[in-house]
Short mmCIF file of C-alpha atoms and ligand atoms in Angstrom, two decimals:
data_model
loop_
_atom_site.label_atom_id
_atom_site.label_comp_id
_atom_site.label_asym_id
_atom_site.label_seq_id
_atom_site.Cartn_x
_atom_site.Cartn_y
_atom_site.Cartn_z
CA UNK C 1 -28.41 -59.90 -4.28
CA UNK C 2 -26.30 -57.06 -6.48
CA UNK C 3 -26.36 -54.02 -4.98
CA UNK C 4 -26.41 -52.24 -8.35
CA UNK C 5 -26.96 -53.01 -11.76
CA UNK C 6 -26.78 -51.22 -15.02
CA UNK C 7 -28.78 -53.07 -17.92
CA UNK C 8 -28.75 -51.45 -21.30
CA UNK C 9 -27.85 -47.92 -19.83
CA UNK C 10 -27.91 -45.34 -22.58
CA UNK C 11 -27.43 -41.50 -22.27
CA UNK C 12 -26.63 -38.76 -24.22
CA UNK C 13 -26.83 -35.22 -23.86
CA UNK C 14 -28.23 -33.65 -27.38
CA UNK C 15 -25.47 -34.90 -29.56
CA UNK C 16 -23.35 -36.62 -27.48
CA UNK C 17 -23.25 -39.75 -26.32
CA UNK C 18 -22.00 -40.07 -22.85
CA UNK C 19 -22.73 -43.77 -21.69
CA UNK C 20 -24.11 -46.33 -24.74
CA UNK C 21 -25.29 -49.71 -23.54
CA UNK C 22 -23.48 -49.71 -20.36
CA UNK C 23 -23.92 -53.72 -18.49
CA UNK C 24 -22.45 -53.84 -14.67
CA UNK C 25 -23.00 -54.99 -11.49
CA UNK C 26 -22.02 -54.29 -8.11
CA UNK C 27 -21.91 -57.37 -5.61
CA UNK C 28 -22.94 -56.79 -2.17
CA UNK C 29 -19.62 -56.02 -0.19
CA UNK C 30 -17.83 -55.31 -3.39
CA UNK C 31 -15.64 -52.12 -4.24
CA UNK C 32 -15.62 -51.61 -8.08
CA UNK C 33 -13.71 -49.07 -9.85
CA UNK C 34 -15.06 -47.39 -12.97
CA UNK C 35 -11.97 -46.51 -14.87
CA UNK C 36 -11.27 -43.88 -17.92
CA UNK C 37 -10.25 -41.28 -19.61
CA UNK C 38 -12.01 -37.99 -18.97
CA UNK C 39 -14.70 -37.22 -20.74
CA UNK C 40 -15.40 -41.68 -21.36
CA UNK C 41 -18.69 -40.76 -19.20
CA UNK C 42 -17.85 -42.76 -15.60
CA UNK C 43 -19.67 -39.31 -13.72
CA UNK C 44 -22.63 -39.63 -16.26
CA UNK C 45 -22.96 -43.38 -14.92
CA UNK C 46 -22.48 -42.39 -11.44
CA UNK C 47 -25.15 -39.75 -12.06
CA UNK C 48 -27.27 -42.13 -13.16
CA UNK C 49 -27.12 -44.49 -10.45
CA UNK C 50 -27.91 -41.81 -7.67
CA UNK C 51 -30.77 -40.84 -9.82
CA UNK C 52 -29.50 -37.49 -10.66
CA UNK C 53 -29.65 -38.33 -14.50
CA UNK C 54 -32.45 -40.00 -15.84
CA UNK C 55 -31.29 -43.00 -18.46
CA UNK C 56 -32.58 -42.60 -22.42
CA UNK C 57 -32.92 -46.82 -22.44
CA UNK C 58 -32.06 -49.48 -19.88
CA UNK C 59 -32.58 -49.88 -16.00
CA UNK C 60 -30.84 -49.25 -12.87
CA UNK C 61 -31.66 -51.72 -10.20
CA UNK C 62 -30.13 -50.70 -6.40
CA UNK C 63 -30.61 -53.34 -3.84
CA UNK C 64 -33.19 -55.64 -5.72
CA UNK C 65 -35.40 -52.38 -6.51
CA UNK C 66 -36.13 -50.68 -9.93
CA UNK C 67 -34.28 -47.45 -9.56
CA UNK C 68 -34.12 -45.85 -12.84
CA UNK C 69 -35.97 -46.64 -16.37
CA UNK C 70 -36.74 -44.12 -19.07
CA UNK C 71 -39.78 -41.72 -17.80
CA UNK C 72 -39.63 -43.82 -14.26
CA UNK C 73 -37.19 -42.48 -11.98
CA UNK C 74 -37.21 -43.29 -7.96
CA UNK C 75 -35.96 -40.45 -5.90
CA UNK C 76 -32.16 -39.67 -5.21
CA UNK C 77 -33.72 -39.87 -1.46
CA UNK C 78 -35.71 -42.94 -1.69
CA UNK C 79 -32.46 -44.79 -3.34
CA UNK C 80 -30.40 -45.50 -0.05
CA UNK C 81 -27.61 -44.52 -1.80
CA UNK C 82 -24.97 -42.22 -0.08
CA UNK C 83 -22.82 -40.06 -2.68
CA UNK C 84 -19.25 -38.48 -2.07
CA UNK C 85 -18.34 -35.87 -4.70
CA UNK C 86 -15.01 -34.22 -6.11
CA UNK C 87 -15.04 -31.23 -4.58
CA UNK C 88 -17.41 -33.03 -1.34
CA UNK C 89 -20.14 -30.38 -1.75
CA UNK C 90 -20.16 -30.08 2.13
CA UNK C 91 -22.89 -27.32 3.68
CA UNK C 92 -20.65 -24.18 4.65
CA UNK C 93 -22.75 -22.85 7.09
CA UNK C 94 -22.73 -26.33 9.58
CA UNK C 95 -21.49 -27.27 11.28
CA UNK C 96 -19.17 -31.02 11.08
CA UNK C 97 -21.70 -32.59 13.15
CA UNK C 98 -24.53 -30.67 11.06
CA UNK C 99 -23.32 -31.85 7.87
CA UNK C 100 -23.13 -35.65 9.25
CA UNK C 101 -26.60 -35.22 11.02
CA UNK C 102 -28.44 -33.50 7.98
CA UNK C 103 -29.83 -36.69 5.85
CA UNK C 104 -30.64 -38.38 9.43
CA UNK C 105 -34.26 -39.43 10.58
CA UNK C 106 -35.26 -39.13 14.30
CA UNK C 107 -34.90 -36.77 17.43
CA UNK C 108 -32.04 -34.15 17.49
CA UNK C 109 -30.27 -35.88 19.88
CA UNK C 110 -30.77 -39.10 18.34
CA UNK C 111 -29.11 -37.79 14.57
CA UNK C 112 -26.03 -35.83 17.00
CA UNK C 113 -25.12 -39.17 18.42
CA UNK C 114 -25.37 -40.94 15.15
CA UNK C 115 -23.53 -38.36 13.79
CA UNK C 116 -21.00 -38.66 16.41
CA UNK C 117 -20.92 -42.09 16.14
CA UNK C 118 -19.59 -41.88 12.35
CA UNK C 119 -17.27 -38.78 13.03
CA UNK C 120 -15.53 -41.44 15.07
CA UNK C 121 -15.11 -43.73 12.86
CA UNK C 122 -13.29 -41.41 10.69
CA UNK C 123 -11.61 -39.91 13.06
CA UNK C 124 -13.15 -36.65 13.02
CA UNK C 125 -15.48 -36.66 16.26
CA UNK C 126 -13.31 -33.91 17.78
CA UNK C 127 -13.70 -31.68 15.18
CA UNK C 128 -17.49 -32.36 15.33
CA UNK C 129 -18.23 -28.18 16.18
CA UNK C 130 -16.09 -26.20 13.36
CA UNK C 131 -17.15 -25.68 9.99
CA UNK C 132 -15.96 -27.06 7.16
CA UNK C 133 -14.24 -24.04 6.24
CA UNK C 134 -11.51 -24.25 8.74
CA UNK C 135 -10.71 -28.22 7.11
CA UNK C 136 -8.04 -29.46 5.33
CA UNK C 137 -8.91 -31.26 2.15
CA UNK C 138 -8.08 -34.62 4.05
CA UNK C 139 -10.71 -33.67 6.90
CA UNK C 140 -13.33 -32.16 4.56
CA UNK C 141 -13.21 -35.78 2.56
CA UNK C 142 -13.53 -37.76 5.72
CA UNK C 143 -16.48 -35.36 7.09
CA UNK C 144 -18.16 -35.95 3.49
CA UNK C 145 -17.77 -39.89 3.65
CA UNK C 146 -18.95 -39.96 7.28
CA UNK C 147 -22.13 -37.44 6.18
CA UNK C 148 -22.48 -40.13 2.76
CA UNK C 149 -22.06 -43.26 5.50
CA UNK C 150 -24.25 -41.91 8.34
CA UNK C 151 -27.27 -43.18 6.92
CA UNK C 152 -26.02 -46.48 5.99
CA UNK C 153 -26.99 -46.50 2.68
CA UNK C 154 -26.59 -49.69 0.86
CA UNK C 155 -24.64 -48.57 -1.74
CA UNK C 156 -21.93 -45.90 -1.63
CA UNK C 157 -20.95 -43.95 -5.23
CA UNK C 158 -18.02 -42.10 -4.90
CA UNK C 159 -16.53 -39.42 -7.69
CA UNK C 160 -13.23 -39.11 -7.82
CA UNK C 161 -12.99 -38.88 -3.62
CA UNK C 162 -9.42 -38.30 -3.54
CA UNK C 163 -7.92 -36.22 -6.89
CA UNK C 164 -7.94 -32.72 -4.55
CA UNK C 165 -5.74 -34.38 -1.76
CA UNK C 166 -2.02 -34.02 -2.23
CA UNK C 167 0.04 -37.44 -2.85
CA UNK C 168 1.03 -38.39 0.66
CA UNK C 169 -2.51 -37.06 2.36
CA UNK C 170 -4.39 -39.45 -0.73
CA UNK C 171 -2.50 -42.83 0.10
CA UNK C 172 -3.26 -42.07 3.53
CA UNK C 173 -7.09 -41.26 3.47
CA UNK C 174 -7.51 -43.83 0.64
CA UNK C 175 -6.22 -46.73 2.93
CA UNK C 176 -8.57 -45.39 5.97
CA UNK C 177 -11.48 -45.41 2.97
CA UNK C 178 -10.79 -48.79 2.21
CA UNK C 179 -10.39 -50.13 5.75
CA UNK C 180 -13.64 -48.69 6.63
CA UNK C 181 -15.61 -49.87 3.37
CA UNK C 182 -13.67 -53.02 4.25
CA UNK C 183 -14.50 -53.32 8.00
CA UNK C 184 -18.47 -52.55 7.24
CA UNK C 185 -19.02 -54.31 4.09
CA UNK C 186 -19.93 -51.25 1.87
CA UNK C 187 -20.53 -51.91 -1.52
CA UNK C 188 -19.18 -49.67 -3.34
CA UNK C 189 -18.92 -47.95 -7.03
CA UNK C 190 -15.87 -45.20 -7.32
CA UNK C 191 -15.15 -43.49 -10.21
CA UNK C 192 -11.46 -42.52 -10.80
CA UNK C 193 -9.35 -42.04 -14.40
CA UNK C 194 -6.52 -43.20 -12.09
CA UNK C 195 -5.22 -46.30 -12.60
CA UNK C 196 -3.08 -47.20 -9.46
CA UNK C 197 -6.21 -46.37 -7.71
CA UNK C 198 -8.28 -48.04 -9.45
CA UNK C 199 -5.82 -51.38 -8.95
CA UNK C 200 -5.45 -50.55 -5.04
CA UNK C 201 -9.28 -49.92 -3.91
CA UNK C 202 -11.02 -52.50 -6.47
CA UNK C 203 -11.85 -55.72 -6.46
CA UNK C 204 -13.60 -55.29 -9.36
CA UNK C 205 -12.02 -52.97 -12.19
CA UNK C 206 -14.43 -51.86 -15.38
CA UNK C 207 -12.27 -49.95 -17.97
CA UNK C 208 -14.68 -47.68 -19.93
CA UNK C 209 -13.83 -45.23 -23.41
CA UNK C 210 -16.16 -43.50 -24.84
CA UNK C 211 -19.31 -44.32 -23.33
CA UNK C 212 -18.89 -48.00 -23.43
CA UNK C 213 -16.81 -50.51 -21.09
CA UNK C 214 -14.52 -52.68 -22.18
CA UNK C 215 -13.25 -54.59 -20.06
CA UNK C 216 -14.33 -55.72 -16.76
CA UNK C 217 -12.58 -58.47 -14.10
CA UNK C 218 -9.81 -58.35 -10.65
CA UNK C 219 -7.28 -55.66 -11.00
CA UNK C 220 -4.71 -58.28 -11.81
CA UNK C 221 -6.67 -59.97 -14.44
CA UNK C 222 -7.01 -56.81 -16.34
CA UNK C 223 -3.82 -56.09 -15.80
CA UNK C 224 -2.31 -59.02 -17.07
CA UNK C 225 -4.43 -59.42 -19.86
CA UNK C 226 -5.80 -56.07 -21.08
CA UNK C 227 -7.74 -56.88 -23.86
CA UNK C 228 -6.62 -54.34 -26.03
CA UNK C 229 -4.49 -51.39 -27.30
CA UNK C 230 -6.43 -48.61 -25.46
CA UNK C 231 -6.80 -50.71 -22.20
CA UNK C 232 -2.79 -51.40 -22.05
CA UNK C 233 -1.71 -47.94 -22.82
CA UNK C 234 -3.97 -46.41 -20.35
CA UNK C 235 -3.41 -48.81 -17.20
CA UNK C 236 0.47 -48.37 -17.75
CA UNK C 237 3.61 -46.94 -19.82
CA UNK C 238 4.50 -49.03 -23.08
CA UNK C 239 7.17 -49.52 -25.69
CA UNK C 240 4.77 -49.39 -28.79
CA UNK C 241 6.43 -50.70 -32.38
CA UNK C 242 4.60 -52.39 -35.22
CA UNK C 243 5.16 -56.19 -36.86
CA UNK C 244 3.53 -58.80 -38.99
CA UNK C 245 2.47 -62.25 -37.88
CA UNK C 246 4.00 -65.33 -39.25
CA UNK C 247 3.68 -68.08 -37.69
CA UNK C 248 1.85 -67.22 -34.50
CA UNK C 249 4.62 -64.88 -33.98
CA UNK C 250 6.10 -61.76 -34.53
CA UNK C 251 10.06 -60.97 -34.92
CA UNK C 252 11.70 -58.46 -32.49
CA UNK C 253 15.07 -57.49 -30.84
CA UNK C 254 14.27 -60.11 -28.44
CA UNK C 255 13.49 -62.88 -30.54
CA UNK C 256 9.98 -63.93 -31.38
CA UNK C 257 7.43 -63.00 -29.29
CA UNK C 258 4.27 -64.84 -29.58
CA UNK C 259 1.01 -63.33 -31.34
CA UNK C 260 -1.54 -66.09 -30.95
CA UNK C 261 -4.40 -66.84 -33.43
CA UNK C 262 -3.37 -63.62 -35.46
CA UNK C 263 -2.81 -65.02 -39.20
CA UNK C 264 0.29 -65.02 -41.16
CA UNK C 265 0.37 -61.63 -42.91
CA UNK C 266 -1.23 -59.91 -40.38
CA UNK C 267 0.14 -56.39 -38.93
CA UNK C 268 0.12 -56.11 -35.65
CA UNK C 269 1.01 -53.72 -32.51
CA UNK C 270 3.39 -55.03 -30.21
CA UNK C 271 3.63 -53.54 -26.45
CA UNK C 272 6.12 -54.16 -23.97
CA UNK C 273 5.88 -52.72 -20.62
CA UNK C 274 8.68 -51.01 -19.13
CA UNK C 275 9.45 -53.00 -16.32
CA UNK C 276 9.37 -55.94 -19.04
CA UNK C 277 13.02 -55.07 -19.28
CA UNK C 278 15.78 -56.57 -17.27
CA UNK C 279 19.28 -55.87 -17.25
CA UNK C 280 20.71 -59.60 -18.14
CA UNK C 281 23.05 -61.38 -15.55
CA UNK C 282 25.95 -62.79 -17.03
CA UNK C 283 25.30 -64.81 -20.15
CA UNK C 284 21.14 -64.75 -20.14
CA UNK C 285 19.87 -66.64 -23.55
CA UNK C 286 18.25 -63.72 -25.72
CA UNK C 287 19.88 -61.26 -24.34
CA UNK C 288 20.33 -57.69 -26.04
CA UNK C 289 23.47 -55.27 -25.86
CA UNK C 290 22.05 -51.74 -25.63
CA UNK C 291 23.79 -48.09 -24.65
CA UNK C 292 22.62 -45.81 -21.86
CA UNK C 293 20.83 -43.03 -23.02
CA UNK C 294 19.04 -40.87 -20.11
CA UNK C 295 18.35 -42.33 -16.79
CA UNK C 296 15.67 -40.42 -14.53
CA UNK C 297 15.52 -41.91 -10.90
CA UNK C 298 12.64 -42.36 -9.24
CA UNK C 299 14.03 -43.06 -6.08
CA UNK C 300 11.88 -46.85 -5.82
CA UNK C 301 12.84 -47.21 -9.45
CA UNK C 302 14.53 -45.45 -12.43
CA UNK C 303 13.25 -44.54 -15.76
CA UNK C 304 16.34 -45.53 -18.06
CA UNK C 305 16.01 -44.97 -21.98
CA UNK C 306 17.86 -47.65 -23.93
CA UNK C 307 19.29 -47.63 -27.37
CA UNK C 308 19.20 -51.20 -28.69
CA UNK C 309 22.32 -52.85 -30.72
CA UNK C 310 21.37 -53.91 -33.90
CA UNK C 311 18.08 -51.96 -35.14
CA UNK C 312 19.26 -48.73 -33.11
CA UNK C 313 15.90 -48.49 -31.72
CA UNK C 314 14.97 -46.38 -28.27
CA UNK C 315 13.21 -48.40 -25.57
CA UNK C 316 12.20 -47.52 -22.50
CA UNK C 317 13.10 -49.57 -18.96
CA UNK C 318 11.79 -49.43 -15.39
CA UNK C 319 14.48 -50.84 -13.44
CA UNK C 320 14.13 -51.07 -9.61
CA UNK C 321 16.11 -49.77 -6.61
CA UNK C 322 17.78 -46.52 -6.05
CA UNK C 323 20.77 -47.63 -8.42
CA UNK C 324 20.36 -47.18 -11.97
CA UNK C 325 23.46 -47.64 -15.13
CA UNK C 326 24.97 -44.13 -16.14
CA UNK C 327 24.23 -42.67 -19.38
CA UNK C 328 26.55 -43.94 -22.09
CA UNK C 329 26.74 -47.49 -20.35
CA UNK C 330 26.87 -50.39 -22.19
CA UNK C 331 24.69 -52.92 -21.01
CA UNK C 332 23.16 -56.20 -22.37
CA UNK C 333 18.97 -56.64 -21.35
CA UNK C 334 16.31 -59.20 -21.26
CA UNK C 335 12.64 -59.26 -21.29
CA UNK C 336 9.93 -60.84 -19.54
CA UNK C 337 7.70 -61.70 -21.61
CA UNK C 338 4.55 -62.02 -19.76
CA UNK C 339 4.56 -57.79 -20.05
CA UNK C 340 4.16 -58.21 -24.03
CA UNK C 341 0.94 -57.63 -25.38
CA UNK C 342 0.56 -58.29 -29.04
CA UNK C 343 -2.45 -57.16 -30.79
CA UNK C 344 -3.81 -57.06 -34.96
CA UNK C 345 -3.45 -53.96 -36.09
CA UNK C 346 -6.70 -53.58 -37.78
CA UNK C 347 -8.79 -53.53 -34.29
CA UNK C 348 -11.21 -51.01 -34.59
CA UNK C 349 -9.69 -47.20 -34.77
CA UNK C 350 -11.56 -46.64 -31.62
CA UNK C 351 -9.63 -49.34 -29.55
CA UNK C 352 -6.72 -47.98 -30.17
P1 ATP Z 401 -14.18 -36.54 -16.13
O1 ATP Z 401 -13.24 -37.63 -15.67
O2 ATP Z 401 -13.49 -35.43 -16.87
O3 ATP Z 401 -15.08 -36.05 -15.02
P2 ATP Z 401 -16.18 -38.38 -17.13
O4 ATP Z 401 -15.61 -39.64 -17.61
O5 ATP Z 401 -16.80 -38.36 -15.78
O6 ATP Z 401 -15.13 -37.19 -17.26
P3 ATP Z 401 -18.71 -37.30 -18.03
O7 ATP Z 401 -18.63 -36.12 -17.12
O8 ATP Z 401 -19.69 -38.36 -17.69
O9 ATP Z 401 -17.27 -37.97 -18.22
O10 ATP Z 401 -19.00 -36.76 -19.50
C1 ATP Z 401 -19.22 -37.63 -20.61
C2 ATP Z 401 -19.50 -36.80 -21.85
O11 ATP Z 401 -20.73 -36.10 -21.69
C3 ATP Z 401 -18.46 -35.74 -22.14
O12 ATP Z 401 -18.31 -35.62 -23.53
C4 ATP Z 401 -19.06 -34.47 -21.55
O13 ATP Z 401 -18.58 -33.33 -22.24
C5 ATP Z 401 -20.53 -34.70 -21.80
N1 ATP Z 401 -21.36 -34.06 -20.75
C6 ATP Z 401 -21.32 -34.31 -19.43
N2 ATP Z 401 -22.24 -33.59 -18.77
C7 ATP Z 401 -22.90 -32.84 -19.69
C8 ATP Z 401 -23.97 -31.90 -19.65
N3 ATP Z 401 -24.58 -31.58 -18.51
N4 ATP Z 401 -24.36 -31.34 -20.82
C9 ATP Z 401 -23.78 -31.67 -22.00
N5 ATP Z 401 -22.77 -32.57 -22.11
C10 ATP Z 401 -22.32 -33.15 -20.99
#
């Protein structure tokens, strides 16, 4: 059984349209990420799923269970659904152990051991008496995913857990997330506009604009194949130039690159990821003299902007390790052309 699904979700707030005709599901066990720009309406979804929002047409089915239909809307209580917010909303005047306790059933002693029980497992139990004022941001997320978890909800929605944690504290308390909605078979909806995060945490990735998704599958499917303009240019950097088709392919500096099923005629975008270009060793077949422009290291990887022979024009590599060519080097480069994305040009405005 799906722990969540959206069928037909509509919403919009007077004029504006937040989330139109929104399809997913959430498998039991599964971690999806709902990824976008801000603004594309992924907290309007995540609203609607906790029952904080009531849907203008569709359903929301949790566990098997009619959640959420227009004029029909369970409980956020009676849901089972634990929620982590942005900013983790934690009760200032309890205590850790209060806040973990608080949506717990039973005897007092009976919630402070459960509570206790989940502090653990985030490794927060010995914090268990301050308040949350005295946290870090690290702590204060854990304490609010062991308050969301206590309960054991069957489904976990999470907004944006990690964006007020600083770089190294996030990779940290996102792999402990993980490990834990790993270890207990959580399943899981998290909203992020990231999309590294989105590709680390998910099994499932659903890229949404405006109200809509677009694309949903495994990180690596949509991030070999994004299925269109918007979807490649958000998930990553891209060298953007335009072409026409002829002949299921399009001419560039590199030779033709292949633009399947587009007719002859036809303009089209072309996209080529940074990392899509390699410096060439020794005599490589297609290979492209360029100059040196800038090079900004990245310590894992340097940012190096090219100038190509021939048409003069500026393209952008990611070249990895520490060592990068100076500026003003002259240097011949291939590309891999499984990081090409070719696309008609006429797709609709609001792909793009
Ligand atoms: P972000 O990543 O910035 O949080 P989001 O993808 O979560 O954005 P939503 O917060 O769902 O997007 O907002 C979707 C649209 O609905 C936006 O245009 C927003 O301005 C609008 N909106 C959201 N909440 C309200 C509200 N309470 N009243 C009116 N408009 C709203």
């Amino acid at each position: 059984m799906d722990a969540l699904v959206f069928e037909g979700v509509s919403h919009a707030y007077d004029d504006v349209t937040a989330v139109a005709s929104v399809d997913l599901r959430v498998a039991e066990g599964e971690v999806v990420c709902l990824l976008g720009p801000s603004g594309c309406g992924k907290t309007t979804l995540l609203r609607i799923a906790a029952g904080l929002e009531e849907p203008q047409a569709g359903r929301v089915i949790i566990n098997g269970r009619e959640a959420s239909r227009p004029g029909a809307l369970l409980p956020p209580e009676a849901r089972g659904v634990g929620m982590v917010f942005q900013d983790y909303a934690l009760f200032p005047h309890l205590s850790v152990a209060g806040n973990v306790a608080f949506g717990l059933g039973g005897s007092s002693a009976a919630r402070r051991a459960a509570a206790l029980e989940m502090l653990e497992r985030v490794g927060m139990a010995e914090h268990a008496g301050r308040y949350p004022h005295v946290l870090s941001g690290g702590e204060q997320q854990r304490v609010a995913l062991a308050r969301a978890l206590a309960p054991k909800p069957g489904l976990l929605l999470l907004d944006e857990p990690f964006s007020g944690l600083d770089i190294r504290l996030r990779d940290r308390v996102r792999d402990e997330t993980l490990e834990l909605l790993e270890a207990e078979g959580i399943s899981t909806l998290l909203v992020t506009h990231d999309p590294e995060e989105a590709m680390y945490m998910a099994d499932r990735i659903a890229v949404m604009r405006a109200g809509r998704i677009l694309q949903q599958g495994p990180p690596d499917e949509v991030y070999r194949a994004p299925g269109d303009v918007f979807i490649a240019t958000f998930l990553s950097d891209v060298n953007r130039f335009h072409g026409t088709a002829e002949g299921g392919a399009v001419a560039s500096p590199f030779g033709p690159l292949a633009a399947d099923g587009i007719a002859d005629g036809e303009r089209v975008d072309v996209l080529i990821r940074p990392e899509a270009l390699r410096i060439a060793k020794g005599a490589a077949e297609r290979a492209v003299a360029a100059t040196v422009v800038a090079v900004h290291p990245l310590g894992h990887s340097s940012i190096v902007d090219l100038r190509l022979d021939g048409d003069g024009r500026a393209v952008r590599a990611r070249l990895p390790g520490p060592t990068a060519p100076e500026p003003g080097a002259r240097i011949s480069v291939v590309l891999d052309s499984s990081q090409v994305f070719v696309f008609p040009c006429d797709a609709p405005k609001s792909l793009k």
